[in-house]
XYZ file of C-alpha atoms in Angstrom:
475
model
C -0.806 0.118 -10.590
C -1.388 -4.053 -10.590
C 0.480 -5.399 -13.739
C -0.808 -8.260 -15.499
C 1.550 -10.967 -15.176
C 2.668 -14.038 -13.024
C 4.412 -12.731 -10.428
C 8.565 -11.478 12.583
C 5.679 -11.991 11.654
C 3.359 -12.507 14.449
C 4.140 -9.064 16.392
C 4.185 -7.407 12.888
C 0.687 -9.461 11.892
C -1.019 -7.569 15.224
C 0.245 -4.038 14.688
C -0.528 -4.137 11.185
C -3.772 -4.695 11.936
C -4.129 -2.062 14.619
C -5.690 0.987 13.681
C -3.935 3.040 15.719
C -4.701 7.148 15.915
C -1.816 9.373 14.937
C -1.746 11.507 18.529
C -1.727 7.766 20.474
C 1.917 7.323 18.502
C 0.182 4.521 16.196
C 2.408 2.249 14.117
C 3.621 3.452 10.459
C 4.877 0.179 8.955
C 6.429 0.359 5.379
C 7.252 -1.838 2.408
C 7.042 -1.944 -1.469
C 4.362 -3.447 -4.046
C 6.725 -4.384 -7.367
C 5.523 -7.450 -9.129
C 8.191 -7.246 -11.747
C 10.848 -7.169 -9.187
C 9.456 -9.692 -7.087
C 8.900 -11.878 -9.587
C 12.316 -11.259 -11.519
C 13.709 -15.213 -11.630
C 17.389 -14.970 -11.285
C 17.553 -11.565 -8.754
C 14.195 -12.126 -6.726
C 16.176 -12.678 -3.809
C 18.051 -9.612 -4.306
C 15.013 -7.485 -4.427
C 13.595 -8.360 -1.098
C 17.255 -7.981 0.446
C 16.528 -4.372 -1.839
C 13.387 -3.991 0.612
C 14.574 -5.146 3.918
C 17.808 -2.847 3.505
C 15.062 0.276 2.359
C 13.616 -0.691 6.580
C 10.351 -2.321 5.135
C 8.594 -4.548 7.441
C 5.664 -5.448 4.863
C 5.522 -6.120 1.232
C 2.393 -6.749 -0.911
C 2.894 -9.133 -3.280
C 0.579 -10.390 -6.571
C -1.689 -13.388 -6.340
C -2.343 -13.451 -10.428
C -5.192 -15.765 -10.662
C -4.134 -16.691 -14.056
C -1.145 -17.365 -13.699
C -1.785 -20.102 -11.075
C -5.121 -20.984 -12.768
C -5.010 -23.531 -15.607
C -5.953 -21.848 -18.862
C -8.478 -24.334 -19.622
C -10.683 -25.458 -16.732
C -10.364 -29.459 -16.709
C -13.706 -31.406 -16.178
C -13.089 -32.618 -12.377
C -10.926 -29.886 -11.142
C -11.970 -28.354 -7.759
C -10.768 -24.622 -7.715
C -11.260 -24.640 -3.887
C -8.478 -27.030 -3.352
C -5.041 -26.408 -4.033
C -4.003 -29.417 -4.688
C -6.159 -30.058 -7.631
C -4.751 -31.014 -11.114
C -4.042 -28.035 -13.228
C -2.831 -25.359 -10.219
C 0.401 -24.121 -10.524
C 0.829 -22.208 -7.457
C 5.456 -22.863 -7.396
C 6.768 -19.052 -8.563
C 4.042 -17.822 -5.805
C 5.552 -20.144 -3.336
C 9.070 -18.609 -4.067
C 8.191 -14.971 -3.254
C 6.366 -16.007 -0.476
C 9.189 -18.116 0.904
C 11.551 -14.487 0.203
C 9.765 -12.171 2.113
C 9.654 -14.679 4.991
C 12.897 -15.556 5.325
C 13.646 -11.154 5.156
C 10.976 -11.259 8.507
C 8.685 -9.000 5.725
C 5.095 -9.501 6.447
C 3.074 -10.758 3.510
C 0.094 -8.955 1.879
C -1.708 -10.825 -0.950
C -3.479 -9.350 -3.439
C -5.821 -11.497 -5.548
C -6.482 -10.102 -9.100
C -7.767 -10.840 -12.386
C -9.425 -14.077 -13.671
C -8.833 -16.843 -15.788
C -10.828 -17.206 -18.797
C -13.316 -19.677 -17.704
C -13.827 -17.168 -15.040
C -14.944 -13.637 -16.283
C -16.094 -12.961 -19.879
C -12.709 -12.192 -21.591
C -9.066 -12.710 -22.313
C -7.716 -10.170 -20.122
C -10.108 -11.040 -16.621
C -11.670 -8.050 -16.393
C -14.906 -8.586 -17.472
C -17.507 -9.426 -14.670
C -15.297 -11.967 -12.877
C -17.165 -14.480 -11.298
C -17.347 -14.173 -7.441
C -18.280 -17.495 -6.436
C -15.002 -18.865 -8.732
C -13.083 -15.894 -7.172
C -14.204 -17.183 -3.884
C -13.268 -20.750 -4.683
C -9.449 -19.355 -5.627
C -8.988 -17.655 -2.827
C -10.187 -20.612 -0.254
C -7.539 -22.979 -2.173
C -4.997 -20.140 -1.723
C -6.148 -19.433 2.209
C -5.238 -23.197 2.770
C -2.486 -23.662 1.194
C -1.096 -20.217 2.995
C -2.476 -21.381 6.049
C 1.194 -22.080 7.954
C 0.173 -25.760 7.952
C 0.164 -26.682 4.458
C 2.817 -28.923 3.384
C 3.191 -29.303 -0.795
C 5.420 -32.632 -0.265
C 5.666 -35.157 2.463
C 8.366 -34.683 4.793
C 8.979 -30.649 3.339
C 8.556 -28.370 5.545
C 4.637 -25.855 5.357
C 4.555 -23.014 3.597
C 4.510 -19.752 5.083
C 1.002 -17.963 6.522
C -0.590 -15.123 4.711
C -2.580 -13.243 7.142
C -3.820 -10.237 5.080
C -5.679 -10.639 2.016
C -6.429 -7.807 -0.412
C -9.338 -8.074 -2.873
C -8.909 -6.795 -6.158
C -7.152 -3.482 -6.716
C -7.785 -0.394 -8.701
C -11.394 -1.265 -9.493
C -12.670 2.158 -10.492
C -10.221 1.435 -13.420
C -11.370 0.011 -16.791
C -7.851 -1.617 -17.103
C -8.100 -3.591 -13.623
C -12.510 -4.471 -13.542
C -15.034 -4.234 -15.972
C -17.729 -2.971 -16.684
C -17.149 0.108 -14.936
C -20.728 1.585 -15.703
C -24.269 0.199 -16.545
C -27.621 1.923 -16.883
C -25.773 5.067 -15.256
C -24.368 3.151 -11.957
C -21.330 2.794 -11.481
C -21.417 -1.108 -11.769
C -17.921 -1.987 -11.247
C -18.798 -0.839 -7.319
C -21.678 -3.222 -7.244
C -19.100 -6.363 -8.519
C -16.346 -5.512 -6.334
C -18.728 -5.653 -3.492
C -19.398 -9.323 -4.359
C -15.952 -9.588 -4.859
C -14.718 -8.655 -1.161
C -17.293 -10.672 0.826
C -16.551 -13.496 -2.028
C -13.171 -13.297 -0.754
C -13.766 -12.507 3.071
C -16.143 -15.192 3.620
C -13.376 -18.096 1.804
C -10.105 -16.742 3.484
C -12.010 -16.326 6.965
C -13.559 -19.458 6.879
C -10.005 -20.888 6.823
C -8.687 -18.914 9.776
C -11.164 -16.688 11.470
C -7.949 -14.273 12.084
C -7.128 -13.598 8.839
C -7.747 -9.960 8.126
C -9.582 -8.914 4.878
C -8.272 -5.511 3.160
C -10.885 -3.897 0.497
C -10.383 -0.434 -1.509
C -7.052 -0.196 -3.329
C -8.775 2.299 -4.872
C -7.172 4.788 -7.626
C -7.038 8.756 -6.365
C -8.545 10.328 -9.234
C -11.853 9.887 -11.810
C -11.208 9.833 -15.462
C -13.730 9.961 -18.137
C -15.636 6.602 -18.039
C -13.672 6.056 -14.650
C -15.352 6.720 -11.547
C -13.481 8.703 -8.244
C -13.464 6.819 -5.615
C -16.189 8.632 -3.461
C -18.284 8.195 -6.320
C -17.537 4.612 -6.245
C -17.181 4.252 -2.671
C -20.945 6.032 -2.469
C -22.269 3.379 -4.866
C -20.456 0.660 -3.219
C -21.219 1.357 0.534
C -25.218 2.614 -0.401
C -24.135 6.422 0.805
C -25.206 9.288 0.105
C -23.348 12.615 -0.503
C -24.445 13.717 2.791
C -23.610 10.201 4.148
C -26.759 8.933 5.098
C -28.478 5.591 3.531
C -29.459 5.097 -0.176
C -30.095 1.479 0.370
C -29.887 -0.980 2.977
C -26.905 -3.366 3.361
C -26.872 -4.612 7.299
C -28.635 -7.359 6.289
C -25.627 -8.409 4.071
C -22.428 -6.034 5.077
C -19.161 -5.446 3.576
C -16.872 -7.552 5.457
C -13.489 -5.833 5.420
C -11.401 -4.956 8.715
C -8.967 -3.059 6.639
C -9.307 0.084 3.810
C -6.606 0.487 2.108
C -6.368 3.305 -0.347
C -3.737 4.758 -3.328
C -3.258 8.013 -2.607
C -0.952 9.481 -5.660
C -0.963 13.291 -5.427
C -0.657 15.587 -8.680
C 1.698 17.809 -6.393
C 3.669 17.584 -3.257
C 2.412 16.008 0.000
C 0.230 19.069 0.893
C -1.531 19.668 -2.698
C -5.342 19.020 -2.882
C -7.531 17.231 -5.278
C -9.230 19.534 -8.144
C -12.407 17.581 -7.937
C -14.342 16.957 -5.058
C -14.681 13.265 -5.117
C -10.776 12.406 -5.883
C -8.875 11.605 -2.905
C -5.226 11.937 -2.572
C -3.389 12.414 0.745
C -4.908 15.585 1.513
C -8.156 14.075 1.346
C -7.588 10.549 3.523
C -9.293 12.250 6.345
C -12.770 12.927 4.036
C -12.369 9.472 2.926
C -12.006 8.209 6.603
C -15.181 9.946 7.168
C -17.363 8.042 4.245
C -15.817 4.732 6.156
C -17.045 5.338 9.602
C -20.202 6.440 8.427
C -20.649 3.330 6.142
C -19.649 1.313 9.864
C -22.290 3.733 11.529
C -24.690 2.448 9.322
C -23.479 -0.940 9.144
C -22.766 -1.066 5.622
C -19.494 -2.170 6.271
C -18.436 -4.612 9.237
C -14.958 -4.639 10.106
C -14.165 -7.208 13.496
C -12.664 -4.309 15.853
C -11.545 -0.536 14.521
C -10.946 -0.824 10.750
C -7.346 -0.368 9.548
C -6.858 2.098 7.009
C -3.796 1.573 4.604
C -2.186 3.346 1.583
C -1.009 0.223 -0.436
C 0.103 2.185 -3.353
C 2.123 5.545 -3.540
C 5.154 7.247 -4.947
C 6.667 9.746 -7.413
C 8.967 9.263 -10.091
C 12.844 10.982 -9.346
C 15.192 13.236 -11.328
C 17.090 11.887 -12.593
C 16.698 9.376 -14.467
C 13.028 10.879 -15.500
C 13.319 14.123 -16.601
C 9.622 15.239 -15.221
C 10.741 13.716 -11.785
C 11.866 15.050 -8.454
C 15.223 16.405 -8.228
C 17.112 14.206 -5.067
C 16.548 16.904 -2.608
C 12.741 17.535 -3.337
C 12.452 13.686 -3.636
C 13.752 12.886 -0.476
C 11.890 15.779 0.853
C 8.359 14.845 -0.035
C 8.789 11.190 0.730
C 9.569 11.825 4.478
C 6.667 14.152 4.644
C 4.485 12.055 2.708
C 5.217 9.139 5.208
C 4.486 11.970 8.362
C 1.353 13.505 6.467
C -0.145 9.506 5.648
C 0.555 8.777 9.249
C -0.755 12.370 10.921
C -4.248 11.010 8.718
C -4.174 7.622 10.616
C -2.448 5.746 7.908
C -0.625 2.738 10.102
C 1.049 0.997 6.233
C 2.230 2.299 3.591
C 3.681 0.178 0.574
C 5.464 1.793 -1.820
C 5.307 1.539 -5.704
C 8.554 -0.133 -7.046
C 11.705 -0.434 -5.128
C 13.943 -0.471 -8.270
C 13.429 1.817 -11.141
C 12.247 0.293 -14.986
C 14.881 2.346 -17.789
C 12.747 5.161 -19.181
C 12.722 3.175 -22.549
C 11.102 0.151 -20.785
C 8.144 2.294 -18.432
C 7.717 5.458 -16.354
C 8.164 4.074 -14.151
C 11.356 5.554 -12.138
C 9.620 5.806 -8.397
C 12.093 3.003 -6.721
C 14.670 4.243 -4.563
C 17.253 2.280 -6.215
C 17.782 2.988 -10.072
C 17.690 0.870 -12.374
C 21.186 -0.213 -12.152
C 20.704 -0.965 -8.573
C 22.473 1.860 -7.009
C 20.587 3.389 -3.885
C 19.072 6.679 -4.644
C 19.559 9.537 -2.196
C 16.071 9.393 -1.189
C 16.272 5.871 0.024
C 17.622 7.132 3.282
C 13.676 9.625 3.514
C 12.419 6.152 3.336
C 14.234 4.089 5.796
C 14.561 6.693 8.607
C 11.785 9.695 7.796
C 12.234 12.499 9.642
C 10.555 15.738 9.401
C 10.489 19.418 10.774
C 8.410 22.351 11.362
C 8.664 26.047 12.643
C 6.277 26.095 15.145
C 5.190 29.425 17.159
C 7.671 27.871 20.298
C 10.531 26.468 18.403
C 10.683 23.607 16.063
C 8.269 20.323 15.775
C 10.129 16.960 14.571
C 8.613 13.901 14.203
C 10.164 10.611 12.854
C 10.391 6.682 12.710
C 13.448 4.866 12.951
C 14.254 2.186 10.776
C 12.113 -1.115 11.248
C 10.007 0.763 13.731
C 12.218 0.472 16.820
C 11.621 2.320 19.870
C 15.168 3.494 21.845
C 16.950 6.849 22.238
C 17.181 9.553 19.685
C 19.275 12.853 19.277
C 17.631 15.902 17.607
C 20.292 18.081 15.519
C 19.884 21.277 13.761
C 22.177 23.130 11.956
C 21.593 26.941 11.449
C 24.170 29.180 10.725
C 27.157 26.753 11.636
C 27.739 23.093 12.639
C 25.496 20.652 14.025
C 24.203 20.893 17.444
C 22.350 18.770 19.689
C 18.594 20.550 19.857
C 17.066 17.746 22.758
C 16.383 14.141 22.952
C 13.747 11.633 23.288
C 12.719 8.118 22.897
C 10.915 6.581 20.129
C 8.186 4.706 21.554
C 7.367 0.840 20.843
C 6.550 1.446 17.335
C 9.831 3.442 16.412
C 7.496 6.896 16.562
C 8.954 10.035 17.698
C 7.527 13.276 17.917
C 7.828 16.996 20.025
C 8.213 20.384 20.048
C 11.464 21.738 20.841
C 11.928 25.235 22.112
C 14.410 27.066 19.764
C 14.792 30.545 18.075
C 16.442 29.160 14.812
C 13.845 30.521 11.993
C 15.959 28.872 9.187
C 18.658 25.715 9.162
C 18.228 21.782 9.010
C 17.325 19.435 11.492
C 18.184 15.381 11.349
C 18.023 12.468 14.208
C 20.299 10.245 14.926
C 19.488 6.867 16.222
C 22.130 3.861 17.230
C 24.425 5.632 14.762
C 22.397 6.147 12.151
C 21.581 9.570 11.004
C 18.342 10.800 8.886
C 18.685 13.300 6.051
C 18.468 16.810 6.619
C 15.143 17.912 6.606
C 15.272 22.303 6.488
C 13.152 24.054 7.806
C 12.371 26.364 4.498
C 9.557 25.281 3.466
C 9.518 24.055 -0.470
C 6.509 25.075 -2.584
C 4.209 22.999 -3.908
C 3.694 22.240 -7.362
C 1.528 20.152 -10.034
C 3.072 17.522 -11.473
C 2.391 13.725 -12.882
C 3.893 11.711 -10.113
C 5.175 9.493 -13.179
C 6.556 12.018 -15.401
C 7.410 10.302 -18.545
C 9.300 6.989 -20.284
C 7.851 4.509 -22.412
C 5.245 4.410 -23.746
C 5.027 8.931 -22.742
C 7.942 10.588 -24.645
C 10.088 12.896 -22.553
């Protein structure tokens, strides 16, 4: 959902890029993609204190080409260095500076293109991957932890992760998306990514290169992503080779995915090649076969990510989530990403738009900056299931920190204690305790801090648009 506009760490950098299985008690690190409230001059700092206090660890913030870009390219400027006459690189530097300071881990996304770069106004149009490749060296070094803009100041902070592109099986984000029946946006982003991978990693070899960012769904004259994913990584349906690509891999050691469900955390996809989270497990198969083949070359296991998720809440959106059933599905959500080897999640918008600006009403803090009920599902997720022995709960604490926790549930009368545990190094928690209760709420409750109730009646699931309506969709 990239909007087109100018927009510690080294523990966090290495279990972010683990790709941890869910049954080893891998890592589920969270955080929020919002460009507008990043980028919001006068109450940025306000909105990463917003995503700190919500327990992130990560956020992914917008690298808008053109907005750094001049709009006119002069006749000796270098796009692979930084420092050359006509970059403007300052309100990046300020969010980047943010998130540091908040110990959030920072994911940059490049997008879009300048105009001298791609054949129209709005960078979409076949953006050049040599010129994307030259942007994102200058932006490697001058992220690089060593790069100073003035004598005597201090360097700016490191990037690590690097995400190419997002959304390109959309017409809005890359263009063309097909040509002489192939899906040709596939083709261009996988310029794009090794464009990308072979300028940031040339930099620092241990940078880490995320591809996908893919939408969940097809549209007419928009491809799903195993359609593009097939086209892109040379598969075939039954995931064998349609052309060759070892010779010249996909170099990616992260997938990252948006996995926006029509439903609740357990619905499933109406068409076979859209992928939401019910599907992350099909998609994880199309990626290992594409390493099997060596179509794609990640250094070590590849990550897999959802950098984009979220539904819309009740109010202030009419079509949204009443508290409860928000709160609900975003702890499962969280559990269900995780359970299909999901080790980030970033979360789309921490504060809400009005409904007569977007709808766009998916933060966890309205628009007035109150914390939403929900907030609390995000920060401390806990969940529970009637089992045939009792009652499975699994959790993370806030920030991912291992120590003791207390199990609760309440069924027919106050709270009681049901066992205890530890979360383990990554704040994980999970077991089957042996109980009779059929119906009641369970919660955890860590250093004082207690999760929502999470009951054990199960809700039923239901379609929906996970961004009901506002501007410019009348409610």
């Amino acid at each position: 959902m990239l909007l087109r506009l100018p927009l510690v760490i080294s523990l966090v950098a290495v279990s972010l890029a683990a790709a941890s299985p869910a049954s080893a008690g891998g890592p589920l690190k969270t955080g929020f993609f919002d460009p507008l409230a990043f980028n919001d001059v006068g109450r940025q700092a306000h909105h990463f204190d917003q995503a700190r206090a919500a327990g992130s660890s990560v956020v992914r913030l917008s690298l808008h080409w053109p907005s750094i870009a001049p709009k006119v390219r002069p006749p000796l400027f270098d796009p692979a260095n930084s420092s050359s006459p006509g970059y403007f690189w300052t309100w990046f530097d300020t969010q980047l500076q943010l998130a540091k300071a908040r110990g959030l881990e920072p994911i940059a996304e490049i997008a879009f293109a300048p105009r001298w770069a791609s054949g129209d106004d709005e960078g979409l149009w076949r953006p050049d991957p040599v010129e994307y490749g030259k942007f994102a060296r200058a932006a490697a070094i001058r992220y690089s932890g060593s790069y100073s803009p003035l004598p005597g100041q201090p360097p700016l902070p490191r990037i690590r992760f690097w995400l190419a592109w997002g959304e390109s099986n959309r017409d809005y984000h890359l263009m063309p998306q097909y040509e002489g029946g192939r899906i040709a946006s596939a083709i261009l982003y996988r310029s794009l990514v090794n464009q990308l991978a072979n300028a940031v990693l040339s930099v620092n070899p241990s940078n880490q290169v995320v591809a996908g960012a893919l939408a969940p769904v097809g549209r007419s004259g928009r491809p799903a992503p195993l359609a593009f994913l097939r086209e892109m990584l040379c598969l075939s349906r039954a995931l064998g080779r349609t052309c060759d690509l070892r010779s010249n891999p996909i170099r990616a050691d992260i997938w990252s995915h948006h996995a926006y469900t029509m439903g609740g955390p357990t619905h499933r996809v109406q068409t076979r090649d859209d992928v939401s989270i019910g599907e992350l497990p099909k998609l994880r198969r199309y990626l290992r076969a594409a390493v099997r083949l060596g179509h794609l070359r990640p250094r070590g296991s590849l990550g897999f990510w959802v950098t984009e998720f979220g539904w819309d809440s009740r109010p202030p959106d009419p079509q949204g989530l009443p508290p409860k059933i928000h709160a609900r599905w975003t702890s499962e959500a969280l559990y269900r990403m995780w359970n299909a080897g999901v080790s980030v999640v970033t979360w789309w918008r921490i504060q809400d738009d009005p409904l007569h600006v977007s709808r766009y009403q998916t933060g966890f803090f309205g628009s007035d900056g109150r914390p939403k009920y929900s907030l609390t599902a995000f920060r401390f997720p806990v969940v529970a299931f009637r089992r045939s022995r009792g009652v499975f709960v699994w959790g993370r604490t806030p920030y991912g920190a291992g120590g003791r926790i207390v199990v609760q549930i309440k069924a027919g009368g106050g709270w009681r204690q049901l066992g205890s545990l530890r979360a383990n190094g990554h704040g994980i928690f999970q077991r089957t305790f042996g109980t009779s209760a059929r119906r009641g709420s369970v919660r955890a409750v860590y250093r004082g801090q207690r999760s929502l109730p999470f009951s054990l009646t199960l809700v039923r699931d239901r379609t929906l648009e996970p961004f009901g309506c506002g501007n410019p969709v009348p409610c």
